[in-house]
Short mmCIF file of C-alpha atoms in Angstrom, two decimals:
data_model
loop_
_atom_site.label_atom_id
_atom_site.label_comp_id
_atom_site.label_asym_id
_atom_site.label_seq_id
_atom_site.Cartn_x
_atom_site.Cartn_y
_atom_site.Cartn_z
CA MET A 1 -35.15 10.69 -13.28
CA LYS A 2 -38.02 12.39 -11.44
CA PRO A 3 -37.49 15.82 -13.10
CA ILE A 4 -37.47 14.16 -16.55
CA LYS A 5 -40.61 12.19 -15.70
CA SER A 6 -42.41 15.31 -14.50
CA ILE A 7 -41.48 17.15 -17.71
CA LEU A 8 -42.84 14.26 -19.81
CA VAL A 9 -46.07 14.22 -17.79
CA LYS A 10 -46.52 17.94 -18.34
CA LEU A 11 -45.82 17.65 -22.06
CA LYS A 12 -48.30 14.77 -22.43
CA SER A 13 -50.95 16.85 -20.66
CA ASP A 14 -50.91 19.22 -23.64
CA LEU A 15 -52.17 16.86 -26.34
CA HIS A 16 -51.57 19.30 -29.19
CA LEU A 17 -47.97 19.96 -28.15
CA TRP A 18 -47.38 16.23 -27.62
CA ASP A 19 -48.70 15.49 -31.13
CA LEU A 20 -46.30 18.12 -32.45
CA LEU A 21 -43.33 16.62 -30.64
CA LYS A 22 -44.15 13.08 -31.79
CA GLY A 23 -44.68 14.04 -35.41
CA SER A 24 -41.75 16.42 -35.62
CA GLY A 25 -39.57 13.86 -33.79
CA ILE A 26 -40.10 11.34 -36.59
CA PHE A 27 -39.47 14.07 -39.16
CA LEU A 28 -36.39 15.31 -37.29
CA ILE A 29 -34.84 11.83 -37.05
CA SER A 30 -35.42 11.42 -40.77
CA LYS A 31 -33.90 14.85 -41.36
CA VAL A 32 -30.80 14.10 -39.26
CA PHE A 33 -30.04 10.91 -41.18
CA GLY A 34 -30.94 12.71 -44.39
CA ILE A 35 -28.57 15.55 -43.58
CA LEU A 36 -25.71 13.13 -42.88
CA GLY A 37 -26.29 11.46 -46.22
CA ILE A 38 -26.69 14.70 -48.10
CA TYR A 39 -23.42 16.08 -46.74
CA LEU A 40 -21.61 12.96 -47.89
CA PHE A 41 -23.24 13.55 -51.28
CA TYR A 42 -22.05 17.16 -51.50
CA ILE A 43 -18.58 16.29 -50.23
CA TYR A 44 -18.37 13.60 -52.91
CA ILE A 45 -19.47 16.09 -55.58
CA SER A 46 -16.88 18.63 -54.37
CA LYS A 47 -14.08 16.07 -54.46
CA VAL A 48 -14.98 14.53 -57.85
CA TYR A 49 -16.66 17.36 -59.78
CA GLY A 50 -15.36 20.43 -57.90
CA ALA A 51 -17.22 23.65 -57.13
CA GLU A 52 -18.62 23.61 -60.67
CA GLY A 53 -20.53 20.40 -59.90
CA ASN A 54 -22.10 22.00 -56.82
CA GLY A 55 -22.97 25.07 -58.87
CA VAL A 56 -24.73 23.15 -61.65
CA LEU A 57 -26.66 21.01 -59.16
CA SER A 58 -27.70 24.10 -57.18
CA PHE A 59 -29.01 25.91 -60.27
CA VAL A 60 -30.90 22.91 -61.73
CA LEU A 61 -32.48 22.07 -58.35
CA THR A 62 -33.41 25.72 -57.79
CA VAL A 63 -35.24 26.03 -61.11
CA ALA A 64 -36.87 22.58 -60.74
CA VAL A 65 -38.18 23.29 -57.24
CA LEU A 66 -39.45 26.73 -58.31
CA ALA A 67 -41.23 25.19 -61.32
CA SER A 68 -42.72 22.40 -59.18
CA PHE A 69 -44.33 25.04 -56.96
CA VAL A 70 -45.77 26.78 -60.03
CA VAL A 71 -47.38 23.62 -61.47
CA ASN A 72 -48.76 22.73 -58.01
CA LEU A 73 -50.89 25.88 -58.29
CA GLY A 74 -50.97 26.24 -54.50
CA LEU A 75 -52.97 22.98 -54.29
CA ASN A 76 -50.36 21.39 -52.01
CA THR A 77 -50.71 24.20 -49.45
CA TYR A 78 -54.49 24.39 -49.73
CA LEU A 79 -54.73 20.62 -49.17
CA VAL A 80 -53.33 21.04 -45.64
CA LYS A 81 -56.18 23.44 -44.87
CA LEU A 82 -58.89 21.57 -46.79
CA ILE A 83 -58.56 18.03 -45.39
CA PRO A 84 -59.24 18.91 -41.70
CA ASP A 85 -62.26 20.95 -42.81
CA LEU A 86 -63.72 18.12 -44.95
CA LYS A 87 -63.07 15.55 -42.21
CA SER A 88 -64.95 17.68 -39.69
CA LYS A 89 -67.93 17.59 -42.10
CA ASP A 90 -67.56 13.82 -42.75
CA LYS A 91 -66.82 14.33 -46.47
CA GLY A 92 -64.12 11.73 -46.99
CA ARG A 93 -65.22 11.10 -50.60
CA ASP A 94 -64.50 14.73 -51.48
CA ILE A 95 -60.92 14.34 -50.21
CA ASP A 96 -60.31 11.40 -52.56
CA VAL A 97 -61.74 13.30 -55.56
CA PHE A 98 -59.73 16.44 -54.78
CA VAL A 99 -56.42 14.57 -54.31
CA LYS A 100 -56.71 12.57 -57.54
CA SER A 101 -57.90 15.55 -59.59
CA SER A 102 -55.03 17.67 -58.28
CA LEU A 103 -52.40 15.04 -59.05
CA TRP A 104 -53.46 14.63 -62.67
CA ILE A 105 -53.63 18.41 -63.22
CA ILE A 106 -50.13 18.79 -61.73
CA LEU A 107 -48.84 16.00 -63.97
CA LEU A 108 -50.37 17.59 -67.07
CA LEU A 109 -48.91 21.03 -66.33
CA SER A 110 -45.48 19.48 -65.70
CA LEU A 111 -45.58 17.78 -69.10
CA ILE A 112 -46.53 21.07 -70.77
CA PHE A 113 -43.56 22.80 -69.10
CA LEU A 114 -41.26 19.97 -70.15
CA GLY A 115 -42.43 20.13 -73.76
CA GLY A 116 -42.05 23.90 -73.83
CA THR A 117 -38.43 23.90 -72.67
CA PHE A 118 -37.38 21.33 -75.27
CA GLY A 119 -39.45 23.00 -77.99
CA MET A 120 -37.94 26.45 -77.53
CA GLU A 121 -34.36 25.27 -78.14
CA SER A 122 -34.68 25.49 -81.91
CA LEU A 123 -36.03 29.05 -81.65
CA LEU A 124 -33.04 30.50 -79.79
CA ASP A 125 -29.95 32.09 -81.29
CA ASP A 126 -26.65 30.56 -80.16
CA ASN A 127 -25.07 34.02 -80.21
CA VAL A 128 -27.63 35.40 -77.77
CA VAL A 129 -28.29 32.55 -75.32
CA ASN A 130 -25.68 30.33 -73.69
CA ARG A 131 -26.41 26.72 -74.68
CA GLU A 132 -25.29 25.50 -71.27
CA TRP A 133 -28.09 27.51 -69.69
CA ILE A 134 -30.64 25.95 -72.05
CA ARG A 135 -29.39 22.43 -71.34
CA GLU A 136 -29.57 23.04 -67.58
CA LEU A 137 -33.08 24.47 -67.98
CA GLN A 138 -34.18 21.34 -69.87
CA TYR A 139 -32.90 19.10 -67.12
CA SER A 140 -34.71 21.34 -64.61
CA ALA A 141 -37.98 20.83 -66.52
CA LEU A 142 -37.44 17.06 -66.57
CA LEU A 143 -36.74 17.06 -62.84
CA CYS A 144 -39.77 19.27 -62.19
CA LEU A 145 -42.16 16.49 -63.22
CA PRO A 146 -41.39 14.03 -60.39
CA LEU A 147 -40.61 16.80 -57.87
CA ALA A 148 -44.05 18.38 -58.41
CA VAL A 149 -45.73 15.04 -57.66
CA VAL A 150 -43.52 14.46 -54.60
CA LEU A 151 -44.25 17.97 -53.30
CA TYR A 152 -48.01 17.40 -53.45
CA LEU A 153 -47.94 13.87 -52.03
CA ALA A 154 -45.72 14.98 -49.12
CA SER A 155 -48.37 17.56 -48.13
CA TYR A 156 -51.09 14.92 -48.36
CA TYR A 157 -49.29 12.37 -46.17
CA LYS A 158 -48.36 15.05 -43.63
CA THR A 159 -51.98 16.16 -43.28
CA GLU A 160 -53.13 12.54 -42.94
CA GLY A 161 -50.66 12.05 -40.07
CA GLN A 162 -48.53 9.56 -42.02
CA PHE A 163 -45.27 11.13 -40.89
CA VAL A 164 -43.03 8.26 -42.02
CA LEU A 165 -44.22 8.61 -45.62
CA PHE A 166 -44.06 12.40 -45.35
CA SER A 167 -40.48 12.20 -44.09
CA ALA A 168 -39.50 9.81 -46.89
CA LEU A 169 -40.78 12.17 -49.60
CA GLN A 170 -38.17 14.88 -49.00
CA ASN A 171 -35.57 16.28 -51.39
CA ASN A 172 -32.74 15.13 -49.10
CA TRP A 173 -33.65 11.47 -49.54
CA ILE A 174 -33.97 11.95 -53.30
CA GLN A 175 -30.42 13.29 -53.39
CA ILE A 176 -29.12 10.50 -51.13
CA LEU A 177 -30.48 7.87 -53.54
CA ALA A 178 -28.85 9.85 -56.36
CA PHE A 179 -25.56 9.67 -54.42
CA LEU A 180 -25.86 5.88 -54.26
CA PHE A 181 -26.52 5.81 -58.01
CA LEU A 182 -23.36 7.89 -58.61
CA LEU A 183 -21.26 5.34 -56.73
CA ILE A 184 -22.12 2.75 -59.40
CA PRO A 185 -19.14 2.66 -61.82
CA VAL A 186 -21.09 3.56 -64.98
CA TRP A 187 -20.56 7.35 -64.94
CA SER A 188 -17.87 9.36 -66.71
CA ARG A 189 -17.13 11.31 -63.49
CA GLN A 190 -16.08 14.20 -65.71
CA SER A 191 -19.31 16.02 -66.48
CA PRO A 192 -21.53 17.66 -63.82
CA LEU A 193 -24.50 16.37 -65.81
CA ASP A 194 -23.81 12.94 -64.26
CA ILE A 195 -25.11 14.40 -61.00
CA ILE A 196 -28.28 15.79 -62.57
CA GLN A 197 -29.10 12.56 -64.39
CA ALA A 198 -28.75 10.58 -61.16
CA VAL A 199 -31.03 13.04 -59.31
CA VAL A 200 -33.68 12.82 -62.06
CA VAL A 201 -33.78 9.00 -61.91
CA SER A 202 -33.97 9.11 -58.11
CA ALA A 203 -36.81 11.68 -58.14
CA PHE A 204 -38.90 9.54 -60.50
CA ALA A 205 -38.42 6.55 -58.20
CA PHE A 206 -39.70 8.51 -55.17
CA ALA A 207 -42.65 10.00 -57.10
CA LEU A 208 -43.74 6.52 -58.22
CA TYR A 209 -43.36 5.17 -54.67
CA GLY A 210 -45.45 7.98 -53.18
CA TRP A 211 -48.20 7.57 -55.78
CA ILE A 212 -48.39 3.78 -55.28
CA LYS A 213 -48.83 4.27 -51.50
CA LEU A 214 -52.08 6.25 -51.94
CA PRO A 215 -54.92 4.50 -50.08
CA SER A 216 -56.97 4.02 -53.27
CA ASN A 217 -55.90 3.49 -56.87
CA GLY A 218 -54.26 6.84 -57.63
CA PHE A 219 -53.50 5.85 -61.22
CA VAL A 220 -57.17 5.93 -62.24
CA LEU A 221 -57.70 9.07 -64.32
CA ASN A 222 -60.16 11.08 -62.27
CA ILE A 223 -60.26 14.84 -62.82
CA SER A 224 -63.10 16.86 -61.32
CA LEU A 225 -62.72 20.35 -62.76
CA SER A 226 -65.83 21.49 -60.91
CA ARG A 227 -64.28 20.49 -57.55
CA ILE A 228 -61.01 22.28 -58.37
CA GLY A 229 -62.80 25.30 -59.84
CA ARG A 230 -64.96 25.69 -56.74
CA ASP A 231 -61.85 25.98 -54.55
CA PHE A 232 -59.82 28.14 -56.95
CA LYS A 233 -60.42 31.39 -55.07
CA TYR A 234 -58.99 29.78 -51.93
CA PHE A 235 -55.89 28.03 -53.25
CA PHE A 236 -54.82 30.70 -55.78
CA PRO A 237 -53.67 33.21 -53.10
CA MET A 238 -51.72 30.32 -51.55
CA LEU A 239 -50.06 29.74 -54.93
CA VAL A 240 -49.01 33.38 -55.16
CA GLY A 241 -47.78 33.43 -51.55
CA GLY A 242 -46.09 30.02 -51.74
CA LEU A 243 -44.50 30.70 -55.12
CA GLY A 244 -43.36 34.10 -53.93
CA PHE A 245 -41.73 32.54 -50.87
CA VAL A 246 -39.90 29.96 -52.99
CA LEU A 247 -38.80 32.66 -55.42
CA PHE A 248 -37.67 34.75 -52.47
CA SER A 249 -35.57 31.91 -51.07
CA MET A 250 -34.02 31.14 -54.45
CA THR A 251 -33.46 34.61 -55.92
CA ASP A 252 -29.86 34.66 -54.73
CA ARG A 253 -28.90 31.43 -56.51
CA LEU A 254 -30.76 32.30 -59.70
CA MET A 255 -29.05 35.71 -59.95
CA LEU A 256 -25.64 34.36 -58.96
CA ARG A 257 -25.83 31.88 -61.88
CA PHE A 258 -25.88 34.78 -64.34
CA LEU A 259 -23.77 37.36 -62.47
CA VAL A 260 -20.79 35.33 -61.17
CA ASP A 261 -18.82 32.22 -62.15
CA ILE A 262 -20.47 28.83 -61.66
CA GLU A 263 -17.71 27.93 -59.17
CA GLU A 264 -18.71 30.83 -56.91
CA LEU A 265 -22.31 29.65 -57.02
CA GLY A 266 -21.04 26.22 -55.93
CA ILE A 267 -19.22 27.73 -52.92
CA TYR A 268 -22.30 29.76 -52.03
CA ALA A 269 -24.54 26.68 -52.25
CA VAL A 270 -22.26 24.78 -49.85
CA ALA A 271 -22.14 27.68 -47.34
CA LEU A 272 -25.92 28.07 -47.53
CA ARG A 273 -26.46 24.36 -46.91
CA ILE A 274 -24.13 24.49 -43.88
CA SER A 275 -25.91 27.52 -42.40
CA ASN A 276 -29.27 25.80 -42.90
CA LEU A 277 -28.22 23.24 -40.29
CA SER A 278 -29.41 25.83 -37.79
CA LEU A 279 -32.95 25.54 -39.23
CA LEU A 280 -33.08 21.75 -39.03
CA GLY A 281 -35.13 21.49 -35.83
CA LEU A 282 -37.19 24.57 -36.61
CA LEU A 283 -38.26 23.25 -40.01
CA SER A 284 -39.13 19.88 -38.47
CA PHE A 285 -41.48 21.49 -35.93
CA ASN A 286 -43.00 23.90 -38.46
CA ALA A 287 -43.68 21.14 -40.99
CA ILE A 288 -45.86 19.27 -38.48
CA ALA A 289 -47.33 22.39 -36.83
CA GLU A 290 -48.88 23.56 -40.11
CA SER A 291 -51.78 21.09 -40.06
CA LYS A 292 -52.23 21.60 -36.29
CA TYR A 293 -52.66 25.37 -36.81
CA SER A 294 -55.39 24.67 -39.35
CA GLU A 295 -57.11 22.16 -37.07
CA LEU A 296 -57.17 24.45 -34.01
CA TYR A 297 -58.32 27.45 -36.04
CA ALA A 298 -61.12 25.42 -37.66
CA GLN A 299 -62.26 24.35 -34.16
CA GLY A 300 -62.28 27.95 -32.94
CA ASN A 301 -59.82 27.22 -30.11
CA HIS A 302 -58.17 30.65 -30.15
CA GLN A 303 -56.58 30.46 -26.69
CA VAL A 304 -55.26 26.95 -27.31
CA LEU A 305 -53.93 28.08 -30.71
CA LYS A 306 -52.12 31.01 -29.08
CA SER A 307 -50.53 28.78 -26.44
CA PHE A 308 -49.55 26.16 -29.02
CA VAL A 309 -47.95 28.75 -31.33
CA GLN A 310 -45.92 30.40 -28.57
CA ARG A 311 -44.71 27.12 -27.08
CA SER A 312 -43.73 25.90 -30.55
CA THR A 313 -41.70 29.07 -31.07
CA TRP A 314 -39.75 28.56 -27.85
CA ILE A 315 -39.01 24.95 -28.80
CA GLY A 316 -37.72 26.17 -32.17
CA ILE A 317 -35.41 28.67 -30.48
CA ALA A 318 -34.09 26.06 -28.04
CA VAL A 319 -33.25 23.69 -30.89
CA SER A 320 -31.77 26.29 -33.26
CA LEU A 321 -29.64 28.46 -30.94
CA PRO A 322 -26.93 25.89 -30.03
CA ILE A 323 -26.36 25.02 -33.69
CA ILE A 324 -26.12 28.71 -34.64
CA LEU A 325 -23.46 29.26 -31.97
CA VAL A 326 -21.40 26.28 -33.21
CA LEU A 327 -21.56 27.47 -36.83
CA ILE A 328 -20.47 30.99 -35.87
CA VAL A 329 -17.50 29.74 -33.82
CA ILE A 330 -16.07 27.18 -36.28
CA PRO A 331 -17.40 27.84 -39.82
CA GLY A 332 -14.01 26.99 -41.33
CA PHE A 333 -14.19 23.45 -39.99
CA PHE A 334 -17.41 22.71 -41.90
CA LEU A 335 -16.34 24.51 -45.09
CA GLY A 336 -12.99 22.69 -45.07
CA MET A 337 -14.79 19.35 -45.36
CA PHE A 338 -15.74 20.15 -48.96
CA GLY A 339 -12.28 20.72 -50.40
CA HIS A 340 -8.68 21.66 -49.81
CA GLY A 341 -7.23 25.16 -50.13
CA GLN A 342 -8.99 28.48 -49.63
CA SER A 343 -11.78 28.19 -52.23
CA PHE A 344 -14.62 26.95 -50.01
CA LEU A 345 -13.32 28.93 -47.00
CA SER A 346 -14.42 32.10 -48.81
CA GLY A 347 -17.95 31.20 -47.72
CA LYS A 348 -17.40 32.17 -44.05
CA ILE A 349 -19.16 35.54 -44.26
CA VAL A 350 -22.10 33.87 -46.01
CA ILE A 351 -22.49 31.55 -43.01
CA TYR A 352 -22.29 34.46 -40.53
CA LEU A 353 -24.99 36.43 -42.37
CA PHE A 354 -27.35 33.48 -42.72
CA CYS A 355 -26.91 32.46 -39.08
CA PHE A 356 -28.04 35.95 -38.05
CA ALA A 357 -31.08 35.75 -40.33
CA ASN A 358 -31.91 32.23 -39.08
CA LEU A 359 -31.79 33.42 -35.46
CA ILE A 360 -34.39 36.09 -36.27
CA THR A 361 -36.49 33.45 -38.06
CA ALA A 362 -36.38 31.15 -35.01
CA CYS A 363 -37.46 33.99 -32.69
CA CYS A 364 -40.39 34.92 -34.93
CA GLY A 365 -41.68 31.34 -35.32
CA ALA A 366 -43.75 29.93 -38.18
CA ASN A 367 -45.42 33.27 -38.83
CA LEU A 368 -46.27 32.92 -42.53
CA VAL A 369 -47.54 29.37 -42.02
CA LEU A 370 -49.76 30.60 -39.17
CA LEU A 371 -51.21 33.42 -41.27
CA ASN A 372 -51.88 31.02 -44.16
CA MET A 373 -53.67 28.49 -41.97
CA THR A 374 -55.87 31.13 -40.29
CA GLY A 375 -57.49 32.58 -43.41
CA ASN A 376 -54.97 35.35 -44.06
CA GLN A 377 -53.63 34.09 -47.38
CA LYS A 378 -53.83 37.49 -49.06
CA THR A 379 -51.80 39.08 -46.27
CA VAL A 380 -49.12 36.43 -46.77
CA GLN A 381 -49.27 37.06 -50.51
CA ASN A 382 -48.67 40.79 -50.03
CA ILE A 383 -45.83 40.29 -47.53
CA ILE A 384 -44.06 37.85 -49.83
CA LEU A 385 -44.52 39.94 -52.97
CA PHE A 386 -43.06 42.97 -51.20
CA THR A 387 -40.04 41.08 -49.89
CA VAL A 388 -39.45 39.34 -53.24
CA VAL A 389 -39.18 42.74 -54.94
CA LEU A 390 -36.92 43.96 -52.12
CA ASN A 391 -34.75 40.84 -52.35
CA ILE A 392 -34.37 41.06 -56.14
CA GLY A 393 -33.40 44.73 -55.87
CA LEU A 394 -30.87 44.14 -53.10
CA ASN A 395 -29.32 41.16 -54.91
CA TYR A 396 -29.06 43.13 -58.14
CA TRP A 397 -27.32 45.96 -56.29
CA LEU A 398 -25.06 43.96 -53.96
CA ILE A 399 -23.93 40.94 -56.04
CA PRO A 400 -21.88 42.94 -58.60
CA ARG A 401 -20.17 44.77 -55.71
CA TYR A 402 -19.64 42.00 -53.15
CA GLY A 403 -20.24 38.70 -54.98
CA ILE A 404 -21.56 35.85 -52.85
CA ASP A 405 -21.30 37.96 -49.67
CA GLY A 406 -23.61 40.51 -51.30
CA ALA A 407 -26.15 37.78 -52.16
CA ALA A 408 -26.11 36.54 -48.56
CA GLY A 409 -26.47 40.07 -47.21
CA ALA A 410 -29.42 40.82 -49.50
CA THR A 411 -31.23 37.63 -48.51
CA ALA A 412 -30.52 38.14 -44.79
CA ILE A 413 -31.92 41.70 -44.83
CA SER A 414 -35.03 40.58 -46.73
CA THR A 415 -35.53 37.66 -44.33
CA VAL A 416 -35.52 39.99 -41.31
CA VAL A 417 -37.99 42.32 -43.05
CA TRP A 418 -40.57 39.61 -43.82
CA ASN A 419 -40.30 38.11 -40.35
CA LEU A 420 -40.91 41.41 -38.58
CA THR A 421 -43.69 42.36 -41.00
CA ALA A 422 -45.44 39.01 -40.46
CA MET A 423 -45.13 39.42 -36.68
CA PHE A 424 -46.89 42.78 -36.95
CA PHE A 425 -49.81 41.33 -38.91
CA ILE A 426 -50.19 38.34 -36.58
CA LYS A 427 -50.53 40.74 -33.66
CA THR A 428 -53.00 42.88 -35.64
CA LYS A 429 -55.18 40.04 -36.96
CA LEU A 430 -54.88 37.32 -34.28
CA GLY A 431 -54.16 39.46 -31.23
CA PHE A 432 -50.90 37.88 -30.04
CA PHE A 433 -47.20 37.56 -30.85
CA THR A 434 -45.66 34.22 -31.83
CA LEU A 435 -43.05 34.79 -29.12
CA GLY A 436 -44.74 34.88 -25.72
CA ARG A 437 -45.24 33.02 -22.43
CA GLY A 438 -47.35 30.29 -24.05
CA ARG A 439 -49.63 29.81 -21.05
CA ARG A 440 -53.04 28.18 -21.20
CA ASP A 441 -56.10 29.33 -19.29
CA ASN A 442 -55.60 26.74 -16.51
CA GLU A 443 -51.98 27.77 -15.82
#
């Protein structure tokens, strides 16, 4: 017991690291239970709706999440940087005005996107555009509305240190509630659109819950265009960088939808979700570390920031590596849970490629987040734009030749490129690597 006690004492002596562990611990516990539920959801979809059901859900979610980042305008990312700065200047009233103004602008843009997708249907030629694509796009626009609100509110609650609310407003929990809805015997259980409709209802429920929990009446229409306009030059680069990153992470699924069968996309989505188990701990730490990076940078604590970043990176590696090894050794076991026969087992190579990319990501730490929170938004923007173009080109070249394995290979290569490029710029601009000894001045 003494070694454990001494470790805890040492961890508590570093208040910033202890805050990270406490916050990410809550988020990680939520993620673990969320992952268990989400895998039951995807197994259920595979058994009842087949690979096609997974494919349709993957495409609609991909477009909806991408659109929700667009209508957020980068405000959700900028909020994480803005709140600590306003608090340090005792401008709590400005936080309230900014949050409410942002929410109503996001809601308005979501409604415009929704109206546009339904309005364009009558303008399209059935011989040119597949009607199934249009229908899926319309459901994506409908889902975008609550997801955009949830995305913004999750950033707000995270920055305010309300980690329980932040953990609740995650896509996994939205899909778990949708799973519970699907178990109600009112669905046809024949059309994949059952899944999408259940997810849409669930997302609206979470968006309403998050809005109601705001400390003041969030439903009062309060838009300060002058407040938003004043900060535009700061949050717009974050929009470009954030949107680019989301597009980068979703290029493979978007292109697979139009270049291969929907069933193959479903298999790919399952293999991708399995490989992302290796990022579970890393994402939990990074989600909480984001606001801490901003806080330490705003305080000018460069040495403490360096130590905190490097220690966080080592924790991420320690959490991710065992899971990566398990996935590499027995990928067939996890894939076999989603269906009988050889169909889902064809995703083994996808898992191998993503595990390699995730290992590099763990070793490089939260590099883009760090650059964003230290005033280097334009650098992040340029890195992401370059890798998005690279990823699109590689997917376009490799998917027709190698199918889902080509998509995984393209994304893995691009992931390694942006990680190494970001590491270079962190060393150039901040003077240290994210992977280091993590010592403080008194050690």
